[in-house]
Amino acid sequence: MLTKLQPELVEDFRRDGFVVVPDLLRADELARFGTAVDEGVARRSRHDIRTLAEKSRYEQSFTQCQNLWEDCPGVRPLTFHPLITGTAARLLGVDAIRLWHDQALYKEAGGRETDPHQDHPYWPIVETDTITAWIPFDGSTLANGAMGYLPGSHRLGLFEYVDIFTGTGENPLARRELEQIEPVWVEVPAGAVTFHHGLTFHLAKPNTTGSVRRVHTAIYFADGSTRGEGPYPHPSVERAGIALGAVIASDVTPLAWPLPGGDAPD
């Protein structure tokens, strides 16, 4: 199931902290999964009648719906798609990975930019073998909110938490370690999936088009990772009662690769 991943793409990921893997999803899969995520986002946000201008700064960057795999059966085969999860494990160089959570990140027409940050500081995971699969159903362009990555920034280690919710605090790109690294803006064709390391600094452009940028993401971590301290309680460990220092393993964060019995969890 990993024939799509060329060795040079693994090398690119380990050097740069991100990589675009082409042709992981067929056109019929994009249509089917895109419809399932659309329905999940519509259901989750059906009571929100605010305009974009009335939303918080963070919400103006995207509509975020987490753990769609749990209550959207049509999304589950995407989050646990063997080509995606197997690729994620191989890029990390580990034998098994678990799902941290999935989420839709739908950037509305006119949505603002996404502020630069690392993902891992938001997660109470001691080890840093974490990776995100970023799946744009219609592809991504510079106009509709393409992602930008700071190549090699994952090799600089774990930085402190960045408050992208209120935008307060320093701009991490002004730090001495990062100020000389130019973001690489990546347009992703439909069917391709972008993977980025949990320590890779990234950001996204605003959506200047008249259509929603429809993206589903799934975050995976190496099996055997343990719970650390985080800035806030996190449902991926709180719901299962994972103690500080304990291995993170529960039905909240199920195995994603390899799948037990070959089937996605209920």
mmCIF file of C-alpha atoms in Angstrom:
data_model
loop_
_atom_site.group_PDB
_atom_site.id
_atom_site.type_symbol
_atom_site.label_atom_id
_atom_site.label_comp_id
_atom_site.label_asym_id
_atom_site.label_seq_id
_atom_site.Cartn_x
_atom_site.Cartn_y
_atom_site.Cartn_z
ATOM 1 C CA MET A 1 0.000 0.000 0.000
ATOM 2 C CA LEU A 2 3.005 2.350 0.112
ATOM 3 C CA THR A 3 3.959 2.240 -3.551
ATOM 4 C CA LYS A 4 3.053 5.938 -3.915
ATOM 5 C CA LEU A 5 5.909 7.071 -1.679
ATOM 6 C CA GLN A 6 9.251 7.439 -3.404
ATOM 7 C CA PRO A 7 12.450 7.297 -1.292
ATOM 8 C CA GLU A 8 13.390 10.833 -2.310
ATOM 9 C CA LEU A 9 10.137 12.116 -0.778
ATOM 10 C CA VAL A 10 11.136 10.602 2.562
ATOM 11 C CA GLU A 11 14.489 12.370 2.260
ATOM 12 C CA ASP A 12 12.732 15.654 1.406
ATOM 13 C CA PHE A 13 10.495 15.352 4.456
ATOM 14 C CA ARG A 14 13.344 14.645 6.834
ATOM 15 C CA ARG A 15 15.342 17.551 5.438
ATOM 16 C CA ASP A 16 12.571 20.134 5.094
ATOM 17 C CA GLY A 17 9.910 19.005 7.575
ATOM 18 C CA PHE A 18 7.183 18.896 4.924
ATOM 19 C CA VAL A 19 6.475 17.139 1.634
ATOM 20 C CA VAL A 20 3.716 16.903 -0.970
ATOM 21 C CA VAL A 21 2.901 13.307 -1.900
ATOM 22 C CA PRO A 22 1.005 13.220 -5.219
ATOM 23 C CA ASP A 23 -1.910 11.031 -6.261
ATOM 24 C CA LEU A 24 -2.751 9.486 -2.899
ATOM 25 C CA LEU A 25 -6.493 9.913 -3.429
ATOM 26 C CA ARG A 26 -8.532 9.131 -6.535
ATOM 27 C CA ALA A 27 -11.095 11.561 -7.946
ATOM 28 C CA ASP A 28 -14.003 9.416 -6.768
ATOM 29 C CA GLU A 29 -12.531 9.293 -3.250
ATOM 30 C CA LEU A 30 -12.109 13.075 -3.172
ATOM 31 C CA ALA A 31 -15.740 13.511 -4.181
ATOM 32 C CA ARG A 32 -17.051 10.985 -1.651
ATOM 33 C CA PHE A 33 -14.903 12.096 1.265
ATOM 34 C CA GLY A 34 -15.364 15.776 0.466
ATOM 35 C CA THR A 35 -19.126 15.357 0.631
ATOM 36 C CA ALA A 36 -18.846 13.521 3.957
ATOM 37 C CA VAL A 37 -16.712 16.261 5.508
ATOM 38 C CA ASP A 38 -18.990 18.959 4.058
ATOM 39 C CA GLU A 39 -21.952 17.301 5.753
ATOM 40 C CA GLY A 40 -20.095 17.006 9.045
ATOM 41 C CA VAL A 41 -19.036 20.664 9.021
ATOM 42 C CA ALA A 42 -22.565 21.787 8.068
ATOM 43 C CA ARG A 43 -24.092 19.759 10.895
ATOM 44 C CA ARG A 44 -21.567 20.883 13.487
ATOM 45 C CA SER A 45 -21.895 24.577 12.544
ATOM 46 C CA ARG A 46 -25.625 24.677 11.743
ATOM 47 C CA HIS A 47 -26.475 26.941 14.690
ATOM 48 C CA ASP A 48 -23.732 29.477 13.948
ATOM 49 C CA ILE A 49 -25.363 32.298 11.992
ATOM 50 C CA ARG A 50 -22.615 34.883 12.552
ATOM 51 C CA THR A 51 -21.033 36.653 9.621
ATOM 52 C CA LEU A 52 -17.292 36.316 9.092
ATOM 53 C CA ALA A 53 -16.774 39.808 10.502
ATOM 54 C CA GLU A 54 -18.612 38.861 13.707
ATOM 55 C CA LYS A 55 -16.354 35.891 14.405
ATOM 56 C CA SER A 56 -13.203 35.890 16.510
ATOM 57 C CA ARG A 57 -9.822 36.513 14.961
ATOM 58 C CA TYR A 58 -9.057 32.795 15.120
ATOM 59 C CA GLU A 59 -12.403 31.767 13.646
ATOM 60 C CA GLN A 60 -11.844 34.156 10.748
ATOM 61 C CA SER A 61 -8.894 31.979 9.744
ATOM 62 C CA PHE A 62 -11.017 28.843 9.391
ATOM 63 C CA THR A 63 -14.015 26.882 10.617
ATOM 64 C CA GLN A 64 -12.560 24.067 12.738
ATOM 65 C CA CYS A 65 -14.412 20.810 13.455
ATOM 66 C CA GLN A 66 -12.439 18.199 15.384
ATOM 67 C CA ASN A 67 -12.834 14.438 15.636
ATOM 68 C CA LEU A 68 -15.194 14.109 12.690
ATOM 69 C CA TRP A 69 -14.162 10.449 12.469
ATOM 70 C CA GLU A 70 -16.169 9.758 15.611
ATOM 71 C CA ASP A 71 -19.596 10.968 14.495
ATOM 72 C CA CYS A 72 -19.261 10.989 10.695
ATOM 73 C CA PRO A 73 -18.996 7.409 9.416
ATOM 74 C CA GLY A 74 -18.266 8.677 5.909
ATOM 75 C CA VAL A 75 -15.167 10.541 7.146
ATOM 76 C CA ARG A 76 -13.695 7.582 9.032
ATOM 77 C CA PRO A 77 -12.251 5.806 5.943
ATOM 78 C CA LEU A 78 -10.431 9.020 5.015
ATOM 79 C CA THR A 79 -8.852 9.613 8.414
ATOM 80 C CA PHE A 80 -7.743 5.969 8.514
ATOM 81 C CA HIS A 81 -6.999 5.644 4.788
ATOM 82 C CA PRO A 82 -4.105 3.159 4.543
ATOM 83 C CA LEU A 83 -2.244 5.137 1.894
ATOM 84 C CA ILE A 84 -2.347 8.224 4.116
ATOM 85 C CA THR A 85 -1.594 6.544 7.440
ATOM 86 C CA GLY A 86 1.038 4.236 5.983
ATOM 87 C CA THR A 87 2.749 7.200 4.331
ATOM 88 C CA ALA A 88 2.678 9.143 7.612
ATOM 89 C CA ALA A 89 4.321 6.250 9.478
ATOM 90 C CA ARG A 90 7.024 5.846 6.858
ATOM 91 C CA LEU A 91 7.785 9.581 6.817
ATOM 92 C CA LEU A 92 8.180 9.532 10.601
ATOM 93 C CA GLY A 93 10.268 6.359 10.367
ATOM 94 C CA VAL A 94 8.190 4.431 12.904
ATOM 95 C CA ASP A 95 6.418 1.075 12.765
ATOM 96 C CA ALA A 96 3.078 2.173 14.196
ATOM 97 C CA ILE A 97 1.156 5.422 14.650
ATOM 98 C CA ARG A 98 -1.979 6.493 16.476
ATOM 99 C CA LEU A 99 -4.509 9.172 15.619
ATOM 100 C CA TRP A 100 -4.282 12.254 17.836
ATOM 101 C CA HIS A 101 -7.366 13.767 16.238
ATOM 102 C CA ASP A 102 -8.688 14.739 12.841
ATOM 103 C CA GLN A 103 -10.317 18.041 11.939
ATOM 104 C CA ALA A 104 -11.841 19.998 9.116
ATOM 105 C CA LEU A 105 -10.216 23.388 8.499
ATOM 106 C CA TYR A 106 -12.575 25.195 6.137
ATOM 107 C CA LYS A 107 -11.304 28.688 5.280
ATOM 108 C CA GLU A 108 -14.283 30.778 4.240
ATOM 109 C CA ALA A 109 -14.277 33.102 1.253
ATOM 110 C CA GLY A 110 -12.566 36.230 2.575
ATOM 111 C CA GLY A 111 -11.034 34.311 5.487
ATOM 112 C CA ARG A 112 -7.920 35.846 6.990
ATOM 113 C CA GLU A 113 -4.433 34.341 7.022
ATOM 114 C CA THR A 114 -3.443 31.631 9.482
ATOM 115 C CA ASP A 115 -0.739 32.872 11.835
ATOM 116 C CA PRO A 116 2.697 31.181 11.923
ATOM 117 C CA HIS A 117 3.158 28.489 14.546
ATOM 118 C CA GLN A 118 4.391 25.000 15.370
ATOM 119 C CA ASP A 119 1.693 22.430 16.086
ATOM 120 C CA HIS A 120 3.415 20.349 18.732
ATOM 121 C CA PRO A 121 3.368 22.944 21.566
ATOM 122 C CA TYR A 122 -0.442 22.664 21.617
ATOM 123 C CA TRP A 123 -0.290 18.942 22.334
ATOM 124 C CA PRO A 124 0.714 17.376 25.685
ATOM 125 C CA ILE A 125 2.964 14.744 24.093
ATOM 126 C CA VAL A 126 6.514 14.354 25.437
ATOM 127 C CA GLU A 127 8.011 12.829 22.294
ATOM 128 C CA THR A 128 7.953 14.851 19.071
ATOM 129 C CA ASP A 129 7.313 12.137 16.478
ATOM 130 C CA THR A 130 4.131 13.815 15.244
ATOM 131 C CA ILE A 131 2.871 14.524 11.748
ATOM 132 C CA THR A 132 -0.145 16.131 10.086
ATOM 133 C CA ALA A 133 -1.731 15.036 6.816
ATOM 134 C CA TRP A 134 -3.266 18.100 5.086
ATOM 135 C CA ILE A 135 -5.851 17.123 2.469
ATOM 136 C CA PRO A 136 -7.365 19.831 0.204
ATOM 137 C CA PHE A 137 -10.375 18.382 -1.605
ATOM 138 C CA ASP A 138 -10.183 20.908 -4.438
ATOM 139 C CA GLY A 139 -6.457 21.506 -4.306
ATOM 140 C CA SER A 140 -4.943 24.614 -2.757
ATOM 141 C CA THR A 141 -3.737 27.785 -4.450
ATOM 142 C CA LEU A 142 -2.020 30.969 -3.399
ATOM 143 C CA ALA A 143 -5.389 32.687 -3.805
ATOM 144 C CA ASN A 144 -7.512 30.354 -1.674
ATOM 145 C CA GLY A 145 -5.240 29.899 1.350
ATOM 146 C CA ALA A 146 -2.184 27.846 0.424
ATOM 147 C CA MET A 147 0.129 26.759 3.207
ATOM 148 C CA GLY A 148 3.643 28.067 3.667
ATOM 149 C CA TYR A 149 6.345 26.088 5.482
ATOM 150 C CA LEU A 150 9.690 27.141 6.941
ATOM 151 C CA PRO A 151 11.987 24.445 5.564
ATOM 152 C CA GLY A 152 14.227 22.817 8.135
ATOM 153 C CA SER A 153 12.569 24.566 11.083
ATOM 154 C CA HIS A 154 11.577 21.196 12.567
ATOM 155 C CA ARG A 155 15.261 20.548 13.225
ATOM 156 C CA LEU A 156 15.471 23.585 15.517
ATOM 157 C CA GLY A 157 13.517 21.846 18.257
ATOM 158 C CA LEU A 158 10.437 22.706 20.272
ATOM 159 C CA PHE A 159 9.634 26.397 20.707
ATOM 160 C CA GLU A 160 7.211 27.871 23.209
ATOM 161 C CA TYR A 161 3.458 27.996 22.715
ATOM 162 C CA VAL A 162 2.265 30.679 20.272
ATOM 163 C CA ASP A 163 -1.168 32.182 20.953
ATOM 164 C CA ILE A 164 -2.749 32.065 17.491
ATOM 165 C CA PHE A 165 -6.187 32.345 19.096
ATOM 166 C CA THR A 166 -5.848 36.008 20.066
ATOM 167 C CA GLY A 167 -2.727 36.961 18.129
ATOM 168 C CA THR A 168 -1.088 38.387 21.231
ATOM 169 C CA GLY A 169 2.578 37.918 21.962
ATOM 170 C CA GLU A 170 5.604 37.984 19.717
ATOM 171 C CA ASN A 171 5.711 37.015 16.078
ATOM 172 C CA PRO A 172 7.727 33.765 16.031
ATOM 173 C CA LEU A 173 9.083 34.567 12.562
ATOM 174 C CA ALA A 174 10.929 37.534 14.085
ATOM 175 C CA ARG A 175 12.999 35.223 16.283
ATOM 176 C CA ARG A 176 16.695 35.099 15.491
ATOM 177 C CA GLU A 177 16.542 31.389 14.640
ATOM 178 C CA LEU A 178 13.750 31.857 12.106
ATOM 179 C CA GLU A 179 14.093 35.344 10.653
ATOM 180 C CA GLN A 180 16.417 34.194 7.857
ATOM 181 C CA ILE A 181 14.160 31.308 6.757
ATOM 182 C CA GLU A 182 11.750 32.281 3.990
ATOM 183 C CA PRO A 183 8.421 30.420 3.900
ATOM 184 C CA VAL A 184 7.963 28.089 0.952
ATOM 185 C CA TRP A 185 4.405 28.515 -0.329
ATOM 186 C CA VAL A 186 2.966 25.252 -1.600
ATOM 187 C CA GLU A 187 0.082 24.865 -4.029
ATOM 188 C CA VAL A 188 -1.267 21.335 -3.689
ATOM 189 C CA PRO A 189 -3.089 19.655 -6.599
ATOM 190 C CA ALA A 190 -6.295 17.779 -5.890
ATOM 191 C CA GLY A 191 -5.517 14.180 -4.964
ATOM 192 C CA ALA A 192 -2.186 15.037 -3.373
ATOM 193 C CA VAL A 193 -1.635 15.205 0.381
ATOM 194 C CA THR A 194 0.832 17.448 2.166
ATOM 195 C CA PHE A 195 2.512 16.112 5.298
ATOM 196 C CA HIS A 196 4.274 18.345 7.806
ATOM 197 C CA HIS A 197 6.140 17.552 10.997
ATOM 198 C CA GLY A 198 4.694 18.741 14.298
ATOM 199 C CA LEU A 199 7.770 20.947 14.813
ATOM 200 C CA THR A 200 7.663 22.576 11.368
ATOM 201 C CA PHE A 201 6.651 26.224 11.485
ATOM 202 C CA HIS A 202 3.868 26.938 9.020
ATOM 203 C CA LEU A 203 1.238 29.520 8.134
ATOM 204 C CA ALA A 204 -1.398 30.028 5.461
ATOM 205 C CA LYS A 205 -2.441 32.801 3.118
ATOM 206 C CA PRO A 206 -5.891 34.424 3.260
ATOM 207 C CA ASN A 207 -8.661 33.151 1.021
ATOM 208 C CA THR A 208 -9.194 35.878 -1.555
ATOM 209 C CA THR A 209 -11.521 33.766 -3.711
ATOM 210 C CA GLY A 210 -15.285 33.482 -3.589
ATOM 211 C CA SER A 211 -15.244 29.806 -2.560
ATOM 212 C CA VAL A 212 -14.463 27.932 0.655
ATOM 213 C CA ARG A 213 -11.040 26.296 0.909
ATOM 214 C CA ARG A 214 -12.125 22.789 1.890
ATOM 215 C CA VAL A 215 -9.395 20.962 3.830
ATOM 216 C CA HIS A 216 -9.464 17.918 6.068
ATOM 217 C CA THR A 217 -6.477 17.167 8.277
ATOM 218 C CA ALA A 218 -5.443 14.242 10.448
ATOM 219 C CA ILE A 219 -2.732 14.326 13.099
ATOM 220 C CA TYR A 220 -0.811 11.164 13.940
ATOM 221 C CA PHE A 221 1.817 10.363 16.570
ATOM 222 C CA ALA A 222 4.216 7.485 17.121
ATOM 223 C CA ASP A 223 2.737 4.615 19.099
ATOM 224 C CA GLY A 224 4.342 4.455 22.538
ATOM 225 C CA SER A 225 4.468 8.230 23.024
ATOM 226 C CA THR A 226 3.724 9.501 26.522
ATOM 227 C CA ARG A 227 1.691 12.292 28.020
ATOM 228 C CA GLY A 228 3.475 15.470 29.006
ATOM 229 C CA GLU A 229 2.342 18.818 30.323
ATOM 230 C CA GLY A 230 0.507 21.199 28.016
ATOM 231 C CA PRO A 231 -0.726 24.795 28.215
ATOM 232 C CA TYR A 232 -4.345 23.612 28.462
ATOM 233 C CA PRO A 233 -6.221 20.344 29.075
ATOM 234 C CA HIS A 234 -6.536 18.372 25.831
ATOM 235 C CA PRO A 235 -9.444 16.018 25.072
ATOM 236 C CA SER A 236 -7.194 13.480 23.345
ATOM 237 C CA VAL A 237 -5.805 12.547 26.763
ATOM 238 C CA GLU A 238 -8.358 13.972 29.204
ATOM 239 C CA ARG A 239 -11.276 11.939 27.866
ATOM 240 C CA ALA A 240 -9.410 8.675 28.427
ATOM 241 C CA GLY A 241 -7.880 9.715 31.748
ATOM 242 C CA ILE A 242 -4.278 9.365 30.533
ATOM 243 C CA ALA A 243 -2.032 10.278 33.452
ATOM 244 C CA LEU A 244 1.044 12.479 33.194
ATOM 245 C CA GLY A 245 3.942 10.298 32.035
ATOM 246 C CA ALA A 246 1.698 7.420 30.929
ATOM 247 C CA VAL A 247 1.671 5.953 27.428
ATOM 248 C CA ILE A 248 -1.044 7.548 25.295
ATOM 249 C CA ALA A 249 -3.191 4.646 24.137
ATOM 250 C CA SER A 250 -6.975 4.457 24.217
ATOM 251 C CA ASP A 251 -10.003 4.301 21.967
ATOM 252 C CA VAL A 252 -9.826 8.107 21.827
ATOM 253 C CA THR A 253 -6.441 7.824 20.078
ATOM 254 C CA PRO A 254 -6.710 4.494 18.230
ATOM 255 C CA LEU A 255 -4.044 2.822 16.154
ATOM 256 C CA ALA A 256 -4.048 4.221 12.634
ATOM 257 C CA TRP A 257 -1.195 2.205 11.133
ATOM 258 C CA PRO A 258 -1.183 -0.692 10.943
ATOM 259 C CA LEU A 259 -4.913 -1.066 11.431
ATOM 260 C CA PRO A 260 -5.837 -3.979 13.694
ATOM 261 C CA GLY A 261 -7.635 -6.445 11.448
ATOM 262 C CA GLY A 262 -7.267 -4.030 8.569
ATOM 263 C CA ASP A 263 -10.417 -2.092 9.481
ATOM 264 C CA ALA A 264 -10.944 1.437 10.757
ATOM 265 C CA PRO A 265 -12.123 1.593 14.393
ATOM 266 C CA ASP A 266 -15.787 1.961 15.267
#
